[in-house]
Short mmCIF file of C-alpha atoms in Angstrom, two decimals:
data_model
loop_
_atom_site.label_atom_id
_atom_site.label_comp_id
_atom_site.label_asym_id
_atom_site.label_seq_id
_atom_site.Cartn_x
_atom_site.Cartn_y
_atom_site.Cartn_z
CA MET A 916 -10.27 1.16 -40.31
CA SER A 917 -6.74 -0.07 -39.90
CA GLN A 918 -4.93 0.67 -36.64
CA MET A 919 -2.91 3.43 -38.28
CA ASP A 920 -6.05 5.00 -39.74
CA THR A 921 -7.73 4.80 -36.33
CA GLN A 922 -4.91 6.69 -34.70
CA ARG A 923 -4.89 9.37 -37.40
CA TYR A 924 -8.64 9.73 -37.12
CA LYS A 925 -8.50 10.12 -33.34
CA ALA A 926 -5.70 12.66 -33.61
CA GLN A 927 -7.74 14.72 -36.05
CA GLU A 928 -10.85 14.55 -33.88
CA ARG A 929 -8.90 15.54 -30.79
CA ALA A 930 -7.27 18.48 -32.55
CA GLY A 931 -10.59 19.57 -34.04
CA PHE A 932 -12.54 19.48 -30.80
CA ASN A 933 -9.73 21.32 -29.04
CA ARG A 934 -10.00 23.93 -31.80
CA ILE A 935 -13.77 24.42 -31.42
CA ALA A 936 -14.16 24.01 -27.64
CA ALA A 937 -15.48 27.52 -26.97
CA ALA A 938 -17.72 27.55 -30.06
CA TYR A 939 -19.16 24.14 -29.14
CA ALA A 940 -20.10 25.41 -25.69
CA ASP A 941 -21.52 28.64 -27.13
CA GLY A 942 -23.73 26.59 -29.45
CA ALA A 943 -25.40 24.68 -26.61
CA PRO A 944 -28.74 26.56 -26.95
CA LEU A 945 -29.20 24.97 -30.39
CA ARG A 946 -29.14 21.55 -28.76
CA ALA A 947 -30.86 22.39 -25.48
CA ARG A 948 -34.03 20.41 -26.21
CA LEU A 949 -31.99 17.31 -27.00
CA ALA A 950 -29.82 17.66 -23.89
CA ASP A 951 -32.88 18.04 -21.67
CA ALA A 952 -34.55 15.01 -23.25
CA LEU A 953 -31.45 12.85 -22.76
CA VAL A 954 -31.10 13.81 -19.09
CA ASP A 955 -34.80 13.11 -18.55
CA ALA A 956 -34.46 9.68 -20.21
CA ALA A 957 -31.59 8.80 -17.88
CA GLY A 958 -33.89 8.77 -14.85
CA LEU A 959 -31.24 10.32 -12.63
CA ALA A 960 -31.69 10.50 -8.86
CA PRO A 961 -29.74 11.90 -5.89
CA GLY A 962 -26.76 9.80 -4.88
CA GLN A 963 -26.16 8.14 -8.25
CA GLN A 964 -22.72 7.72 -9.82
CA VAL A 965 -22.68 8.87 -13.47
CA LEU A 966 -20.10 8.80 -16.27
CA ASP A 967 -20.48 11.18 -19.23
CA LEU A 968 -18.51 9.97 -22.27
CA ALA A 969 -17.14 12.36 -24.91
CA SER A 970 -18.46 15.08 -22.66
CA GLY A 971 -16.98 18.03 -24.55
CA PRO A 972 -17.24 21.12 -22.33
CA ALA A 973 -19.30 19.03 -19.87
CA LEU A 974 -22.60 20.88 -20.27
CA LEU A 975 -24.59 17.64 -20.23
CA ALA A 976 -22.51 16.44 -17.30
CA ALA A 977 -23.28 19.66 -15.41
CA ALA A 978 -27.01 19.14 -15.90
CA ALA A 979 -26.64 15.55 -14.68
CA ALA A 980 -24.65 16.70 -11.65
CA ARG A 981 -27.55 18.88 -10.54
CA ARG A 982 -29.89 15.89 -10.77
CA VAL A 983 -27.74 13.53 -8.66
CA ALA A 984 -27.00 16.05 -5.89
CA PRO A 985 -26.76 15.66 -2.99
CA GLY A 986 -24.46 12.72 -2.58
CA GLY A 987 -23.98 11.80 -6.23
CA LEU A 988 -21.02 12.12 -8.57
CA VAL A 989 -20.70 12.85 -12.29
CA LEU A 990 -17.39 12.23 -14.05
CA ALA A 991 -17.03 14.06 -17.38
CA THR A 992 -14.50 12.49 -19.77
CA ASP A 993 -13.26 13.48 -23.21
CA ILE A 994 -10.27 12.75 -25.43
CA ALA A 995 -9.82 16.50 -26.06
CA GLU A 996 -8.16 18.24 -23.14
CA GLY A 997 -9.22 21.64 -24.48
CA MET A 998 -12.85 20.64 -24.12
CA MET A 999 -12.27 19.62 -20.51
CA ALA A 1000 -10.53 22.92 -19.79
CA GLU A 1001 -13.45 24.82 -21.33
CA GLY A 1002 -15.86 22.96 -19.05
CA ARG A 1003 -13.80 23.74 -15.97
CA ARG A 1004 -13.84 27.44 -16.89
CA ARG A 1005 -17.58 27.61 -17.49
CA ILE A 1006 -19.10 25.42 -14.79
CA ALA A 1007 -19.27 26.72 -11.24
CA GLY A 1008 -21.20 25.88 -8.09
CA SER A 1009 -21.24 23.03 -5.62
CA ALA A 1010 -23.03 20.56 -7.93
CA ARG A 1011 -20.44 20.31 -10.66
CA PRO A 1012 -18.85 17.31 -12.39
CA ALA A 1013 -15.35 15.97 -11.96
CA PHE A 1014 -13.18 16.00 -15.10
CA ALA A 1015 -10.79 13.50 -16.67
CA VAL A 1016 -9.17 13.30 -20.10
CA ALA A 1017 -9.88 9.77 -21.32
CA ASP A 1018 -10.43 7.77 -24.50
CA ALA A 1019 -13.89 6.18 -24.52
CA GLU A 1020 -12.44 3.05 -26.09
CA GLN A 1021 -9.98 2.57 -23.19
CA LEU A 1022 -11.31 4.24 -20.07
CA GLY A 1023 -9.08 2.88 -17.32
CA LEU A 1024 -11.91 3.04 -14.77
CA ALA A 1025 -13.02 0.40 -12.27
CA ASP A 1026 -15.52 -2.32 -13.18
CA GLY A 1027 -19.14 -1.76 -12.12
CA ARG A 1028 -18.44 1.78 -10.92
CA PHE A 1029 -21.43 3.68 -12.35
CA ASP A 1030 -25.22 3.65 -12.16
CA ARG A 1031 -25.49 5.49 -15.47
CA VAL A 1032 -23.28 6.16 -18.47
CA LEU A 1033 -24.30 9.04 -20.77
CA ALA A 1034 -23.09 9.83 -24.29
CA GLY A 1035 -24.61 12.80 -26.09
CA LEU A 1036 -24.03 12.81 -29.88
CA ALA A 1037 -20.90 10.72 -29.45
CA LEU A 1038 -21.16 7.02 -30.34
CA PHE A 1039 -20.87 7.67 -34.09
CA LEU A 1040 -17.58 9.50 -33.51
CA PHE A 1041 -15.81 6.46 -32.10
CA PRO A 1042 -13.78 4.66 -34.79
CA GLN A 1043 -14.15 1.35 -32.94
CA PRO A 1044 -17.58 1.60 -31.31
CA ASP A 1045 -17.54 -2.07 -30.28
CA LYS A 1046 -14.60 -1.28 -27.98
CA ALA A 1047 -16.38 1.76 -26.52
CA LEU A 1048 -19.54 -0.25 -25.89
CA LYS A 1049 -17.53 -3.00 -24.21
CA GLU A 1050 -16.04 -0.36 -21.92
CA VAL A 1051 -19.47 1.12 -21.18
CA ARG A 1052 -20.83 -2.30 -20.24
CA ARG A 1053 -17.79 -3.01 -18.07
CA VAL A 1054 -17.96 0.18 -16.00
CA LEU A 1055 -21.73 0.00 -15.48
CA ARG A 1056 -22.99 -1.84 -12.44
CA PRO A 1057 -25.33 -4.77 -13.19
CA GLY A 1058 -28.74 -3.26 -13.90
CA GLY A 1059 -27.22 0.14 -14.69
CA ARG A 1060 -28.21 1.97 -17.84
CA PHE A 1061 -26.44 3.49 -20.85
CA VAL A 1062 -28.32 6.54 -22.18
CA LEU A 1063 -27.19 8.16 -25.42
CA SER A 1064 -28.23 10.27 -28.38
CA VAL A 1065 -27.30 9.95 -32.06
CA TRP A 1066 -28.18 11.78 -35.26
CA GLY A 1067 -31.15 10.40 -37.18
CA ALA A 1068 -31.23 9.24 -40.80
CA ARG A 1069 -29.08 11.34 -43.14
CA ASP A 1070 -32.01 13.02 -44.93
CA ARG A 1071 -33.51 14.07 -41.59
CA VAL A 1072 -30.43 15.89 -40.28
CA PRO A 1073 -30.00 19.08 -42.33
CA LEU A 1074 -28.19 20.75 -39.42
CA ILE A 1075 -25.10 18.84 -40.50
CA GLY A 1076 -26.26 17.39 -43.80
CA CYS A 1077 -26.21 20.64 -45.76
CA ALA A 1078 -22.57 21.25 -44.87
CA LEU A 1079 -21.63 17.64 -45.57
CA ASP A 1080 -23.26 17.96 -48.99
CA GLY A 1081 -21.27 21.13 -49.61
CA ILE A 1082 -18.03 19.46 -48.58
CA ALA A 1083 -18.70 16.44 -50.78
CA ARG A 1084 -19.42 18.67 -53.81
CA GLY A 1085 -16.54 21.08 -53.26
CA LEU A 1086 -13.66 18.85 -52.16
CA PRO A 1087 -12.08 15.48 -53.04
CA PRO A 1088 -12.59 12.58 -50.59
CA PRO A 1089 -10.73 13.05 -47.29
CA LYS A 1090 -7.33 11.45 -46.75
CA VAL A 1091 -8.36 10.28 -43.28
CA ALA A 1092 -11.38 7.99 -43.62
CA ARG A 1093 -14.35 9.04 -41.50
CA PRO A 1094 -17.29 6.93 -40.35
CA SER A 1095 -20.71 8.33 -41.22
CA VAL A 1096 -22.07 10.45 -38.40
CA CYS A 1097 -25.56 9.22 -39.32
CA ARG A 1098 -24.69 5.51 -39.26
CA TYR A 1099 -26.97 4.82 -36.28
CA GLY A 1100 -29.91 6.79 -37.62
CA GLU A 1101 -31.19 4.17 -40.04
CA LEU A 1102 -34.08 2.00 -38.89
CA GLY A 1103 -32.95 -0.63 -36.39
CA ALA A 1104 -29.22 0.15 -36.55
CA LEU A 1105 -28.84 1.56 -33.05
CA GLU A 1106 -30.99 -1.08 -31.39
CA ALA A 1107 -29.09 -3.86 -33.17
CA THR A 1108 -25.72 -2.38 -32.18
CA LEU A 1109 -26.68 -2.11 -28.50
CA SER A 1110 -28.15 -5.60 -28.46
CA GLN A 1111 -25.04 -7.11 -30.05
CA ALA A 1112 -22.94 -5.35 -27.40
CA GLY A 1113 -24.79 -7.24 -24.65
CA PHE A 1114 -27.38 -4.68 -23.52
CA ASP A 1115 -31.06 -5.44 -23.00
CA ASP A 1116 -34.29 -3.57 -22.23
CA ILE A 1117 -33.44 -1.17 -25.07
CA ARG A 1118 -35.77 1.83 -25.34
CA LEU A 1119 -35.68 4.26 -28.26
CA GLN A 1120 -37.38 7.61 -28.66
CA PRO A 1121 -37.08 10.29 -31.36
CA CYS A 1122 -36.22 13.86 -30.45
CA GLU A 1123 -36.71 16.50 -33.13
CA PHE A 1124 -35.64 20.11 -32.73
CA ASP A 1125 -35.63 23.20 -34.94
CA CYS A 1126 -32.73 25.55 -35.61
CA ARG A 1127 -33.06 28.86 -37.42
CA PHE A 1128 -30.25 30.83 -39.05
CA ASP A 1129 -30.48 34.32 -40.50
CA ASP A 1130 -28.09 33.52 -43.34
CA ALA A 1131 -25.75 30.91 -44.76
CA ASP A 1132 -22.77 32.29 -42.84
CA ALA A 1133 -24.55 31.83 -39.49
CA TYR A 1134 -25.35 28.25 -40.47
CA TRP A 1135 -21.74 27.59 -41.50
CA GLN A 1136 -20.35 28.87 -38.22
CA ALA A 1137 -22.82 26.71 -36.30
CA PHE A 1138 -21.70 23.66 -38.28
CA LEU A 1139 -18.03 24.39 -37.58
CA GLY A 1140 -18.91 24.67 -33.90
CA LEU A 1141 -20.24 21.10 -33.94
CA ALA A 1142 -17.89 19.19 -36.21
CA GLY A 1143 -14.51 18.75 -34.57
CA GLY A 1144 -12.65 16.58 -37.06
CA ALA A 1145 -14.30 18.22 -40.05
CA ALA A 1146 -13.48 21.68 -38.69
CA GLU A 1147 -9.84 20.64 -38.30
CA ALA A 1148 -9.68 19.32 -41.86
CA LEU A 1149 -11.41 22.41 -43.27
CA SER A 1150 -8.91 24.69 -41.51
CA ARG A 1151 -6.27 23.36 -43.93
CA VAL A 1152 -8.29 23.84 -47.11
CA PRO A 1153 -7.05 26.67 -49.38
CA ALA A 1154 -9.32 29.68 -49.69
CA GLU A 1155 -10.42 28.79 -53.22
CA GLY A 1156 -11.51 25.30 -52.18
CA LEU A 1157 -13.27 26.59 -49.10
CA ALA A 1158 -15.19 29.10 -51.21
CA LYS A 1159 -16.46 26.23 -53.37
CA VAL A 1160 -17.60 24.37 -50.28
CA ARG A 1161 -19.37 27.43 -48.87
CA ALA A 1162 -21.15 28.06 -52.18
CA ALA A 1163 -22.28 24.43 -52.45
CA THR A 1164 -23.48 24.53 -48.84
CA ALA A 1165 -25.50 27.67 -49.52
CA ASP A 1166 -27.13 25.89 -52.47
CA ALA A 1167 -28.04 22.93 -50.24
CA LEU A 1168 -29.60 25.29 -47.70
CA GLU A 1169 -32.07 26.73 -50.19
CA THR A 1170 -34.47 23.86 -49.55
CA TYR A 1171 -34.90 25.18 -46.02
CA ARG A 1172 -35.40 28.91 -46.70
CA ASP A 1173 -38.28 30.37 -44.71
CA ALA A 1174 -40.67 33.26 -45.33
CA ASP A 1175 -38.39 35.70 -43.48
CA GLY A 1176 -35.42 34.99 -45.75
CA GLY A 1177 -33.48 32.86 -43.32
CA TYR A 1178 -33.25 29.09 -42.98
CA ARG A 1179 -35.24 26.85 -40.66
CA LEU A 1180 -33.88 23.32 -40.23
CA SER A 1181 -35.79 20.60 -38.42
CA THR A 1182 -33.32 17.96 -37.27
CA LEU A 1183 -34.04 14.44 -36.03
CA THR A 1184 -32.06 12.66 -33.33
CA LEU A 1185 -32.64 9.37 -31.51
CA ILE A 1186 -32.31 8.83 -27.77
CA ALA A 1187 -31.67 5.31 -26.53
CA SER A 1188 -31.63 3.83 -23.05
CA ALA A 1189 -30.19 0.32 -22.61
CA ARG A 1190 -29.52 -1.80 -19.53
CA ARG A 1191 -26.52 -3.86 -18.54
CA PRO A 1192 -28.16 -7.15 -17.59
CA ALA A 1193 -28.15 -7.90 -13.87
#
């Protein structure tokens, strides 16, 4: 992406995630198994200092904060201030994260500050992931670990793939170029990216979870509650165009219809843990 495209992309993502902040938080039960697996993989312990990148409404950060209490700290950061505000509203109690609006590609935090950096379903959203990974490595202490999740291969992620198919069939290509959200799901892509960014002791594990929807409308609302930039773009689509997208999405869902008349989608994600060399 050119610099101008990068700025437009970030602006659209920020606006979109501000738009869906409450819906994203409400949809957390769909992703609960993944969130639990990521926190487990982080090996958190009381007293640790943790940064959660692209934290959204900070639900992952809140779970981490409970693990590092007493004496620890979790800082939740996101480019979308509405997401941070949603997290502040929802999370209570003594073991809660701190919040800061920040761009993952330019954090403005001290070197070697954190024992762990977390990023749940986020790396693929960054238009310049090399910059984000450089920042992650910088703010980790030597020997600290970066623990993240990404979507799996495109054909294994119907939770978003059906809607993306519907959008591709119903609308012309977007004016603001978007990186593929499944770009780290292909074999070896995530490990190679982390290795090239200077991390070692890279550990990968799959995490598959099922989602069930009673009808195509329930699926569509769940997708909108996940896809910030896409949700923002779709909000500007005329009703006729949106109807085409919804119809094409419903067609794509038919592959996943279950015996009860709804849709059951098994979705693959990858969890990675990588160390900043000592």
